[in-house]
Amino acid sequence: RFQVVGVYDAQDLQKKVTEQCNQMEPPVRAVFTLAETDGKWICAAEIPAVDLAERPCYYRGAGRIKGSYVRVGDADLPMTDYELYSYEAFRHHLHDERPVERADLAMLDTDKLERYILQRRADRPGFAQLSRQQTLEMLNITRNEKVTLAAVLNFCLYPQGYFPQLGVTAVVVPGTQIGDTDADAARFIDNKRIEGTIDSMVEEAVGFCRRNMKLRTIIDPDTGKRDDRTDYPITAVREAIVNALVHRDYSIHTEGMPIQLLMFSDRLEIRNPGGIYGRLRVDQLGKVQPDTRNPVLASAMEVLGITENRYSGIPTIRKVMAEYGLREPEFLDQRGSFVVKFYAGVKEVCKTEHDEKVEDLLLLSNAQNPTRNS
C-alpha cells in the first residue's frame, strides 16, 4: 500500500546525499536517477559496490573501527574485529604463509618433506638448480628462514604442539540438537578430538563418520545386485572435510577454534572457522572459480594427492548426494564461520511427485467414471 508522495526538492536532496557520500572512506559516488509521475518527483540513488580490496567502506567521522557496519537481516551492526581483519587478510594475504616463531625444521617429518620436495623437483626441473635454502623458500616451507604455518600443518610431527586447537572435534549427538541425551543420559554417543597433519586428520575424520553411520544393504530387484550404502555418501563426506581443513581460516583470530564435526540423528554438520573468502557468494559456490584463502596448503594437498585443487569439491558433493536420493546439501555463510549440512533420508520432493501422480490418476479416474466412489 505504498503511494508515491514525491521528494521535497530533488536537487537539494542530491546535494545532501552527495555530501554524506563524501564523508565515507573511500568516498562513495552515488548514481542519481530522477523521474516524474503524476506531477511528483522521484529520486533514486544507486550506490556502486566498493572493490573488495578497498573495503570496508566506513564513516570517516567515526573512524575505521567504529564507523564500519554490516547489514544483518534488517539491522545495521558494527563490524567485528574479525570481519575487519578478513579484509586486511585479503589485501595482504595473511594466512598460511605466515612464519611460526617457535617452529624449526627439526620438528618436521623429514621423510615426508623429502618426498614432497622430490615430487616438486620432478614437476619443476628448475628446482634442482636451487640451493636447499632457496628450495625451501620457493616452496613456502620457510619464510625468511622461519618455518611457515603451511609447513607445520603439512609436515610437522605434531602440529597441535604449536596450535592445540587447529584440529577437529567430532561428536555424535543422540538427537537433533546439542543437549539431547540418550536413555542413559549420555550427551554424546561418540566423542573424539582429531589431531595430526591435514592429510591424517582427513582420513581419521572420514573414518569417524564411517564408523558412526548406519550401513544399509539394498538388493536390486531386477539384477539381484547387492549395494551397501551408508547414511551419507563417503565421497561427499570426504570432500566436505577436505574443504573444511584446506579452506578454513588459519589466522591469529581463529587459531583457537577447531573445526566441528557434528553427527545428529537427522543430519551431519561440518563447521569451520572463517566465512566465505574473497569475492565469492554462497549462491556462486561450485559455479565460479573462488579466491583461495590458503594457496600454499591447497597446492601442497594437490601434490600430496589429497585433493585435486580444481574447485570440483562442491559440484561433486551435490552430484553424489543427488545420486543417493538425498536432499540438496546446505551451505551457510555465517558471521565468522562456514557451515555444510547433509540431511539423512530421501528427498521430500520424491514423495511430492509421487503424491501428485496418484492424485492425477484419481482425478482422471473420477472424470471417466463420475458416479464411481473414488
Tab-separated table of C-alpha atoms in Angstrom:
chain	number	residue	atom	x	y	z
A	1	ARG	CA	0.000	0.000	0.000
A	2	PHE	CA	2.881	2.354	-0.662
A	3	GLN	CA	1.978	5.535	-2.509
A	4	VAL	CA	4.149	7.994	-4.401
A	5	VAL	CA	4.442	11.220	-2.410
A	6	GLY	CA	7.448	12.739	-4.171
A	7	VAL	CA	10.568	14.384	-2.728
A	8	TYR	CA	10.655	17.919	-1.352
A	9	ASP	CA	13.450	19.155	-3.654
A	10	ALA	CA	15.244	16.729	-5.932
A	11	GLN	CA	18.278	18.954	-6.443
A	12	ASP	CA	18.762	19.701	-2.751
A	13	LEU	CA	18.293	16.030	-1.897
A	14	GLN	CA	21.022	15.007	-4.360
A	15	LYS	CA	23.332	17.628	-2.893
A	16	LYS	CA	22.849	16.397	0.680
A	17	VAL	CA	23.231	12.732	-0.255
A	18	THR	CA	26.441	13.587	-2.121
A	19	GLU	CA	27.765	15.448	0.922
A	20	GLN	CA	27.106	12.378	3.058
A	21	CYS	CA	28.787	10.110	0.493
A	22	ASN	CA	31.900	12.328	0.596
A	23	GLN	CA	32.217	11.635	4.330
A	24	MET	CA	32.883	7.971	3.624
A	25	GLU	CA	36.342	6.429	3.162
A	26	PRO	CA	36.828	5.632	0.346
A	27	PRO	CA	34.397	8.315	-0.918
A	28	VAL	CA	31.166	6.943	-2.403
A	29	ARG	CA	29.860	8.137	-5.752
A	30	ALA	CA	26.082	7.768	-5.919
A	31	VAL	CA	24.384	7.439	-9.303
A	32	PHE	CA	21.177	9.501	-9.294
A	33	THR	CA	18.089	8.968	-11.431
A	34	LEU	CA	15.161	11.415	-11.492
A	35	ALA	CA	11.647	10.633	-12.708
A	36	GLU	CA	8.316	12.433	-12.623
A	37	THR	CA	4.953	10.742	-12.190
A	38	ASP	CA	1.591	12.439	-11.620
A	39	GLY	CA	3.392	15.725	-11.074
A	40	LYS	CA	5.581	14.291	-8.290
A	41	TRP	CA	9.349	13.910	-8.452
A	42	ILE	CA	11.044	10.657	-7.526
A	43	CYS	CA	14.785	10.405	-6.864
A	44	ALA	CA	16.751	7.154	-6.841
A	45	ALA	CA	20.334	6.906	-5.578
A	46	GLU	CA	22.279	3.782	-6.573
A	47	ILE	CA	25.466	3.091	-4.602
A	48	PRO	CA	28.003	1.012	-6.568
A	49	ALA	CA	29.816	-1.653	-4.566
A	50	VAL	CA	33.298	-0.746	-3.380
A	51	ASP	CA	36.020	-3.041	-4.679
A	52	LEU	CA	36.912	-5.773	-2.215
A	53	ALA	CA	40.492	-4.529	-1.960
A	54	GLU	CA	39.202	-1.151	-0.665
A	55	ARG	CA	36.742	-2.492	1.908
A	56	PRO	CA	35.459	-1.796	4.450
A	57	CYS	CA	33.926	1.494	3.387
A	58	TYR	CA	33.453	3.399	6.648
A	59	TYR	CA	32.223	6.732	8.004
A	60	ARG	CA	35.321	8.899	8.304
A	61	GLY	CA	33.897	10.845	11.264
A	62	ALA	CA	33.830	7.698	13.451
A	63	GLY	CA	36.987	6.052	12.114
A	64	ARG	CA	37.542	2.624	10.624
A	65	ILE	CA	36.958	0.633	13.816
A	66	LYS	CA	33.734	2.313	14.935
A	67	GLY	CA	32.480	3.522	11.574
A	68	SER	CA	32.285	0.166	9.740
A	69	TYR	CA	28.927	-1.617	9.627
A	70	VAL	CA	27.465	-4.748	8.104
A	71	ARG	CA	23.850	-5.447	7.201
A	72	VAL	CA	22.381	-8.474	9.043
A	73	GLY	CA	18.686	-9.039	8.339
A	74	ASP	CA	17.048	-5.651	8.841
A	75	ALA	CA	19.699	-4.301	11.209
A	76	ASP	CA	22.986	-2.426	10.763
A	77	LEU	CA	25.550	-3.971	13.111
A	78	PRO	CA	29.099	-2.766	13.842
A	79	MET	CA	31.659	-4.983	12.158
A	80	THR	CA	33.585	-7.277	14.468
A	81	ASP	CA	37.371	-7.216	14.757
A	82	TYR	CA	37.495	-10.455	12.815
A	83	GLU	CA	35.344	-9.094	9.968
A	84	LEU	CA	37.617	-6.073	9.710
A	85	TYR	CA	40.676	-8.322	9.791
A	86	SER	CA	39.308	-10.515	6.991
A	87	TYR	CA	39.544	-7.577	4.574
A	88	GLU	CA	43.098	-6.866	5.671
A	89	ALA	CA	43.946	-10.533	5.185
A	90	PHE	CA	42.542	-10.471	1.665
A	91	ARG	CA	44.554	-7.356	0.771
A	92	HIS	CA	47.845	-8.510	2.259
A	93	HIS	CA	47.367	-12.283	2.058
A	94	LEU	CA	47.981	-13.046	5.725
A	95	HIS	CA	47.174	-16.721	6.098
A	96	ASP	CA	49.036	-19.977	5.594
A	97	GLU	CA	52.373	-18.373	4.629
A	98	ARG	CA	52.926	-16.622	7.951
A	99	PRO	CA	56.002	-17.806	9.894
A	100	VAL	CA	55.692	-19.759	13.127
A	101	GLU	CA	58.297	-18.378	15.510
A	102	ARG	CA	58.531	-21.456	17.759
A	103	ALA	CA	58.838	-23.993	14.948
A	104	ASP	CA	62.046	-25.183	13.278
A	105	LEU	CA	62.925	-27.642	10.521
A	106	ALA	CA	63.995	-30.277	13.048
A	107	MET	CA	60.330	-30.731	14.073
A	108	LEU	CA	59.200	-31.638	10.561
A	109	ASP	CA	58.785	-35.185	9.257
A	110	THR	CA	61.996	-35.448	7.231
A	111	ASP	CA	60.925	-38.379	5.056
A	112	LYS	CA	57.588	-36.839	4.143
A	113	LEU	CA	59.187	-33.457	3.429
A	114	GLU	CA	61.875	-35.011	1.207
A	115	ARG	CA	59.267	-36.927	-0.798
A	116	TYR	CA	57.376	-33.677	-1.311
A	117	ILE	CA	60.491	-31.813	-2.457
A	118	LEU	CA	61.444	-34.634	-4.853
A	119	GLN	CA	57.940	-34.579	-6.325
A	120	ARG	CA	58.125	-30.837	-6.832
A	121	ARG	CA	61.549	-31.173	-8.468
A	122	ALA	CA	60.159	-33.807	-10.801
A	123	ASP	CA	57.325	-31.440	-11.756
A	124	ARG	CA	59.624	-28.400	-11.943
A	125	PRO	CA	63.143	-29.442	-13.031
A	126	GLY	CA	64.373	-25.887	-12.422
A	127	PHE	CA	64.154	-26.506	-8.671
A	128	ALA	CA	67.168	-28.816	-8.980
A	129	GLN	CA	69.322	-25.754	-9.676
A	130	LEU	CA	68.351	-24.094	-6.396
A	131	SER	CA	70.155	-24.439	-3.093
A	132	ARG	CA	68.436	-26.169	-0.207
A	133	GLN	CA	67.542	-22.874	1.425
A	134	GLN	CA	66.223	-21.432	-1.835
A	135	THR	CA	64.111	-24.543	-2.443
A	136	LEU	CA	62.504	-24.287	0.992
A	137	GLU	CA	61.739	-20.613	0.416
A	138	MET	CA	60.297	-21.175	-3.064
A	139	LEU	CA	58.047	-23.972	-1.785
A	140	ASN	CA	56.934	-21.804	1.149
A	141	ILE	CA	58.269	-24.317	3.636
A	142	THR	CA	60.129	-21.385	5.162
A	143	ARG	CA	59.700	-17.616	5.024
A	144	ASN	CA	62.875	-15.693	5.790
A	145	GLU	CA	64.266	-18.972	7.164
A	146	LYS	CA	61.327	-19.346	9.563
A	147	VAL	CA	59.052	-22.383	9.175
A	148	THR	CA	55.639	-21.376	7.813
A	149	LEU	CA	52.237	-22.331	9.142
A	150	ALA	CA	51.557	-24.350	5.971
A	151	ALA	CA	54.702	-26.415	6.566
A	152	VAL	CA	53.692	-27.059	10.178
A	153	LEU	CA	50.213	-28.231	9.148
A	154	ASN	CA	51.547	-30.475	6.378
A	155	PHE	CA	54.830	-31.862	7.693
A	156	CYS	CA	55.169	-31.282	11.442
A	157	LEU	CA	55.411	-34.377	13.624
A	158	TYR	CA	52.759	-32.876	15.910
A	159	PRO	CA	51.229	-29.591	14.663
A	160	GLN	CA	48.947	-29.282	17.689
A	161	GLY	CA	52.021	-28.850	19.864
A	162	TYR	CA	52.184	-25.335	18.448
A	163	PHE	CA	48.469	-24.826	17.798
A	164	PRO	CA	46.411	-27.004	20.188
A	165	GLN	CA	43.040	-26.043	18.657
A	166	LEU	CA	43.885	-26.458	14.974
A	167	GLY	CA	42.205	-29.834	14.781
A	168	VAL	CA	38.741	-31.354	14.528
A	169	THR	CA	36.312	-32.050	17.368
A	170	ALA	CA	33.936	-34.816	16.304
A	171	VAL	CA	30.830	-35.836	18.246
A	172	VAL	CA	27.741	-37.985	17.711
A	173	VAL	CA	24.634	-36.494	19.332
A	174	PRO	CA	21.707	-38.804	20.263
A	175	GLY	CA	19.129	-36.373	18.925
A	176	THR	CA	18.647	-33.401	16.656
A	177	GLN	CA	20.367	-30.712	18.727
A	178	ILE	CA	23.212	-30.264	21.184
A	179	GLY	CA	21.947	-31.085	24.678
A	180	ASP	CA	19.795	-34.062	23.674
A	181	THR	CA	20.630	-37.222	25.617
A	182	ASP	CA	20.004	-40.938	25.226
A	183	ALA	CA	18.301	-43.324	27.657
A	184	ASP	CA	21.425	-43.364	29.842
A	185	ALA	CA	21.601	-39.541	29.923
A	186	ALA	CA	24.707	-39.575	27.715
A	187	ARG	CA	25.153	-36.354	25.753
A	188	PHE	CA	27.455	-37.925	23.159
A	189	ILE	CA	27.381	-41.430	21.714
A	190	ASP	CA	30.908	-40.916	20.381
A	191	ASN	CA	33.319	-38.077	21.083
A	192	LYS	CA	36.800	-37.668	19.623
A	193	ARG	CA	39.434	-34.973	19.164
A	194	ILE	CA	41.188	-35.477	15.838
A	195	GLU	CA	44.751	-34.191	15.533
A	196	GLY	CA	47.816	-34.501	13.310
A	197	THR	CA	48.730	-33.171	9.890
A	198	ILE	CA	45.960	-32.229	7.498
A	199	ASP	CA	46.113	-35.460	5.477
A	200	SER	CA	45.997	-37.616	8.606
A	201	MET	CA	43.085	-35.579	10.011
A	202	VAL	CA	41.162	-36.066	6.756
A	203	GLU	CA	41.469	-39.845	6.955
A	204	GLU	CA	40.673	-40.005	10.689
A	205	ALA	CA	37.640	-37.722	10.348
A	206	VAL	CA	36.286	-39.769	7.428
A	207	GLY	CA	36.849	-42.919	9.479
A	208	PHE	CA	34.925	-41.381	12.402
A	209	CYS	CA	31.943	-40.659	10.145
A	210	ARG	CA	32.064	-44.096	8.539
A	211	ARG	CA	32.165	-45.766	11.954
A	212	ASN	CA	29.125	-43.880	13.201
A	213	MET	CA	26.918	-44.187	10.125
A	214	LYS	CA	24.396	-46.957	9.674
A	215	LEU	CA	25.003	-49.336	6.786
A	216	ARG	CA	22.008	-50.307	4.672
A	217	THR	CA	22.047	-53.250	2.304
A	218	ILE	CA	19.939	-52.732	-0.817
A	219	ILE	CA	19.222	-55.550	-3.278
A	220	ASP	CA	18.325	-54.527	-6.821
A	221	PRO	CA	15.064	-56.384	-7.632
A	222	ASP	CA	15.959	-56.603	-11.319
A	223	THR	CA	19.610	-57.664	-11.178
A	224	GLY	CA	19.857	-59.060	-7.644
A	225	LYS	CA	22.994	-56.956	-7.173
A	226	ARG	CA	23.824	-56.020	-3.611
A	227	ASP	CA	24.592	-52.385	-2.774
A	228	ASP	CA	25.757	-51.375	0.720
A	229	ARG	CA	25.003	-47.734	1.481
A	230	THR	CA	25.952	-45.545	4.418
A	231	ASP	CA	23.671	-42.743	5.639
A	232	TYR	CA	25.642	-40.270	3.538
A	233	PRO	CA	27.912	-40.941	0.553
A	234	ILE	CA	31.513	-41.257	1.732
A	235	THR	CA	32.716	-39.281	-1.280
A	236	ALA	CA	30.614	-36.267	-0.260
A	237	VAL	CA	31.678	-36.538	3.382
A	238	ARG	CA	35.348	-36.663	2.430
A	239	GLU	CA	35.073	-33.685	0.077
A	240	ALA	CA	33.378	-31.610	2.785
A	241	ILE	CA	36.042	-32.499	5.353
A	242	VAL	CA	38.878	-31.727	2.925
A	243	ASN	CA	37.295	-28.379	2.063
A	244	ALA	CA	36.948	-27.514	5.739
A	245	LEU	CA	40.578	-28.312	6.533
A	246	VAL	CA	42.109	-26.703	3.450
A	247	HIS	CA	39.911	-23.599	3.257
A	248	ARG	CA	39.291	-22.747	6.915
A	249	ASP	CA	40.748	-19.530	8.304
A	250	TYR	CA	44.138	-20.162	9.924
A	251	SER	CA	44.663	-16.552	11.027
A	252	ILE	CA	45.647	-15.485	14.529
A	253	HIS	CA	41.995	-14.573	15.141
A	254	THR	CA	40.766	-18.159	14.728
A	255	GLU	CA	43.721	-20.339	15.706
A	256	GLY	CA	41.932	-21.096	18.989
A	257	MET	CA	38.878	-22.529	17.184
A	258	PRO	CA	38.764	-26.148	15.946
A	259	ILE	CA	36.639	-27.437	13.092
A	260	GLN	CA	33.436	-29.034	14.413
A	261	LEU	CA	32.071	-32.271	13.004
A	262	LEU	CA	28.580	-32.874	14.409
A	263	MET	CA	26.577	-36.013	13.663
A	264	PHE	CA	22.905	-35.715	14.639
A	265	SER	CA	20.146	-38.276	14.202
A	266	ASP	CA	18.828	-36.442	11.135
A	267	ARG	CA	21.870	-34.638	9.697
A	268	LEU	CA	25.621	-34.195	9.545
A	269	GLU	CA	27.145	-30.739	10.067
A	270	ILE	CA	30.685	-29.550	9.440
A	271	ARG	CA	31.529	-26.096	10.806
A	272	ASN	CA	34.824	-24.406	10.078
A	273	PRO	CA	36.122	-21.025	11.276
A	274	GLY	CA	36.075	-18.295	8.659
A	275	GLY	CA	33.224	-17.429	6.322
A	276	ILE	CA	33.433	-17.445	2.541
A	277	TYR	CA	36.674	-15.836	1.435
A	278	GLY	CA	37.063	-13.061	-1.107
A	279	ARG	CA	34.511	-12.118	-3.728
A	280	LEU	CA	32.536	-15.376	-3.715
A	281	ARG	CA	28.890	-15.566	-2.604
A	282	VAL	CA	27.047	-18.648	-1.342
A	283	ASP	CA	24.896	-18.863	-4.475
A	284	GLN	CA	28.085	-18.987	-6.587
A	285	LEU	CA	29.609	-21.981	-4.791
A	286	GLY	CA	30.628	-24.631	-7.296
A	287	LYS	CA	29.781	-22.364	-10.233
A	288	VAL	CA	32.604	-19.827	-10.391
A	289	GLN	CA	36.271	-20.007	-9.528
A	290	PRO	CA	36.775	-18.722	-5.976
A	291	ASP	CA	39.608	-16.789	-4.384
A	292	THR	CA	41.853	-19.187	-2.463
A	293	ARG	CA	42.367	-18.373	1.195
A	294	ASN	CA	45.251	-20.825	1.692
A	295	PRO	CA	47.026	-21.250	-1.668
A	296	VAL	CA	50.128	-22.931	-0.225
A	297	LEU	CA	48.043	-25.551	1.572
A	298	ALA	CA	45.855	-26.131	-1.480
A	299	SER	CA	48.888	-26.570	-3.728
A	300	ALA	CA	50.607	-28.939	-1.294
A	301	MET	CA	47.446	-31.025	-0.907
A	302	GLU	CA	47.342	-31.410	-4.686
A	303	VAL	CA	50.947	-32.638	-4.837
A	304	LEU	CA	50.375	-34.971	-1.882
A	305	GLY	CA	47.340	-36.442	-3.667
A	306	ILE	CA	44.779	-35.336	-1.065
A	307	THR	CA	42.782	-33.014	-3.286
A	308	GLU	CA	42.569	-32.125	-6.974
A	309	ASN	CA	42.598	-28.358	-6.345
A	310	ARG	CA	40.309	-27.854	-9.339
A	311	TYR	CA	37.306	-26.423	-7.460
A	312	SER	CA	35.340	-29.636	-8.094
A	313	GLY	CA	34.547	-30.411	-4.445
A	314	ILE	CA	31.114	-28.791	-4.127
A	315	PRO	CA	29.840	-29.951	-7.564
A	316	THR	CA	30.936	-33.473	-6.580
A	317	ILE	CA	29.115	-33.207	-3.245
A	318	ARG	CA	25.899	-32.099	-4.943
A	319	LYS	CA	26.151	-34.817	-7.583
A	320	VAL	CA	26.707	-37.786	-5.263
A	321	MET	CA	24.063	-36.558	-2.792
A	322	ALA	CA	21.534	-36.427	-5.643
A	323	GLU	CA	22.562	-39.915	-6.803
A	324	TYR	CA	21.919	-41.132	-3.260
A	325	GLY	CA	18.427	-39.635	-3.416
A	326	LEU	CA	19.225	-37.262	-0.540
A	327	ARG	CA	18.228	-33.655	-0.077
A	328	GLU	CA	20.321	-30.872	-1.552
A	329	PRO	CA	23.110	-30.075	0.956
A	330	GLU	CA	23.027	-26.676	2.626
A	331	PHE	CA	25.957	-24.259	2.535
A	332	LEU	CA	25.701	-21.398	5.022
A	333	ASP	CA	27.995	-18.405	5.340
A	334	GLN	CA	27.554	-17.149	8.867
A	335	ARG	CA	29.406	-14.332	10.593
A	336	GLY	CA	32.852	-15.801	11.113
A	337	SER	CA	32.071	-19.413	10.132
A	338	PHE	CA	31.072	-21.593	7.198
A	339	VAL	CA	28.641	-24.487	7.661
A	340	VAL	CA	27.879	-27.522	5.490
A	341	LYS	CA	24.781	-29.589	6.302
A	342	PHE	CA	23.921	-33.051	4.952
A	343	TYR	CA	20.417	-34.344	5.668
A	344	ALA	CA	19.530	-38.001	6.091
A	345	GLY	CA	16.520	-39.620	4.413
A	346	VAL	CA	15.244	-39.423	0.842
A	347	LYS	CA	14.277	-36.137	-0.730
A	348	GLU	CA	10.779	-34.997	0.192
A	349	VAL	CA	10.284	-33.912	-3.406
A	350	CYS	CA	10.159	-37.576	-4.390
A	351	LYS	CA	7.139	-38.126	-2.158
A	352	THR	CA	5.505	-34.991	-3.504
A	353	GLU	CA	5.963	-36.091	-7.103
A	354	HIS	CA	4.504	-39.496	-6.243
A	355	ASP	CA	1.536	-37.946	-4.477
A	356	GLU	CA	0.896	-35.688	-7.458
A	357	LYS	CA	0.920	-38.671	-9.831
A	358	VAL	CA	-1.525	-40.567	-7.620
A	359	GLU	CA	-3.769	-37.513	-7.407
A	360	ASP	CA	-3.699	-37.092	-11.193
A	361	LEU	CA	-4.671	-40.732	-11.674
A	362	LEU	CA	-7.557	-40.376	-9.220
A	363	LEU	CA	-8.799	-37.235	-10.954
A	364	LEU	CA	-8.616	-38.973	-14.334
A	365	SER	CA	-10.473	-41.977	-12.942
A	366	ASN	CA	-13.207	-39.757	-11.479
A	367	ALA	CA	-13.564	-37.866	-14.768
A	368	GLN	CA	-14.022	-41.131	-16.666
A	369	ASN	CA	-16.407	-42.573	-14.037
A	370	PRO	CA	-18.377	-39.656	-12.485
A	371	THR	CA	-20.639	-41.921	-10.461
A	372	ARG	CA	-17.840	-44.033	-9.094
A	373	ASN	CA	-16.977	-43.597	-5.428
A	374	SER	CA	-13.263	-42.884	-5.563
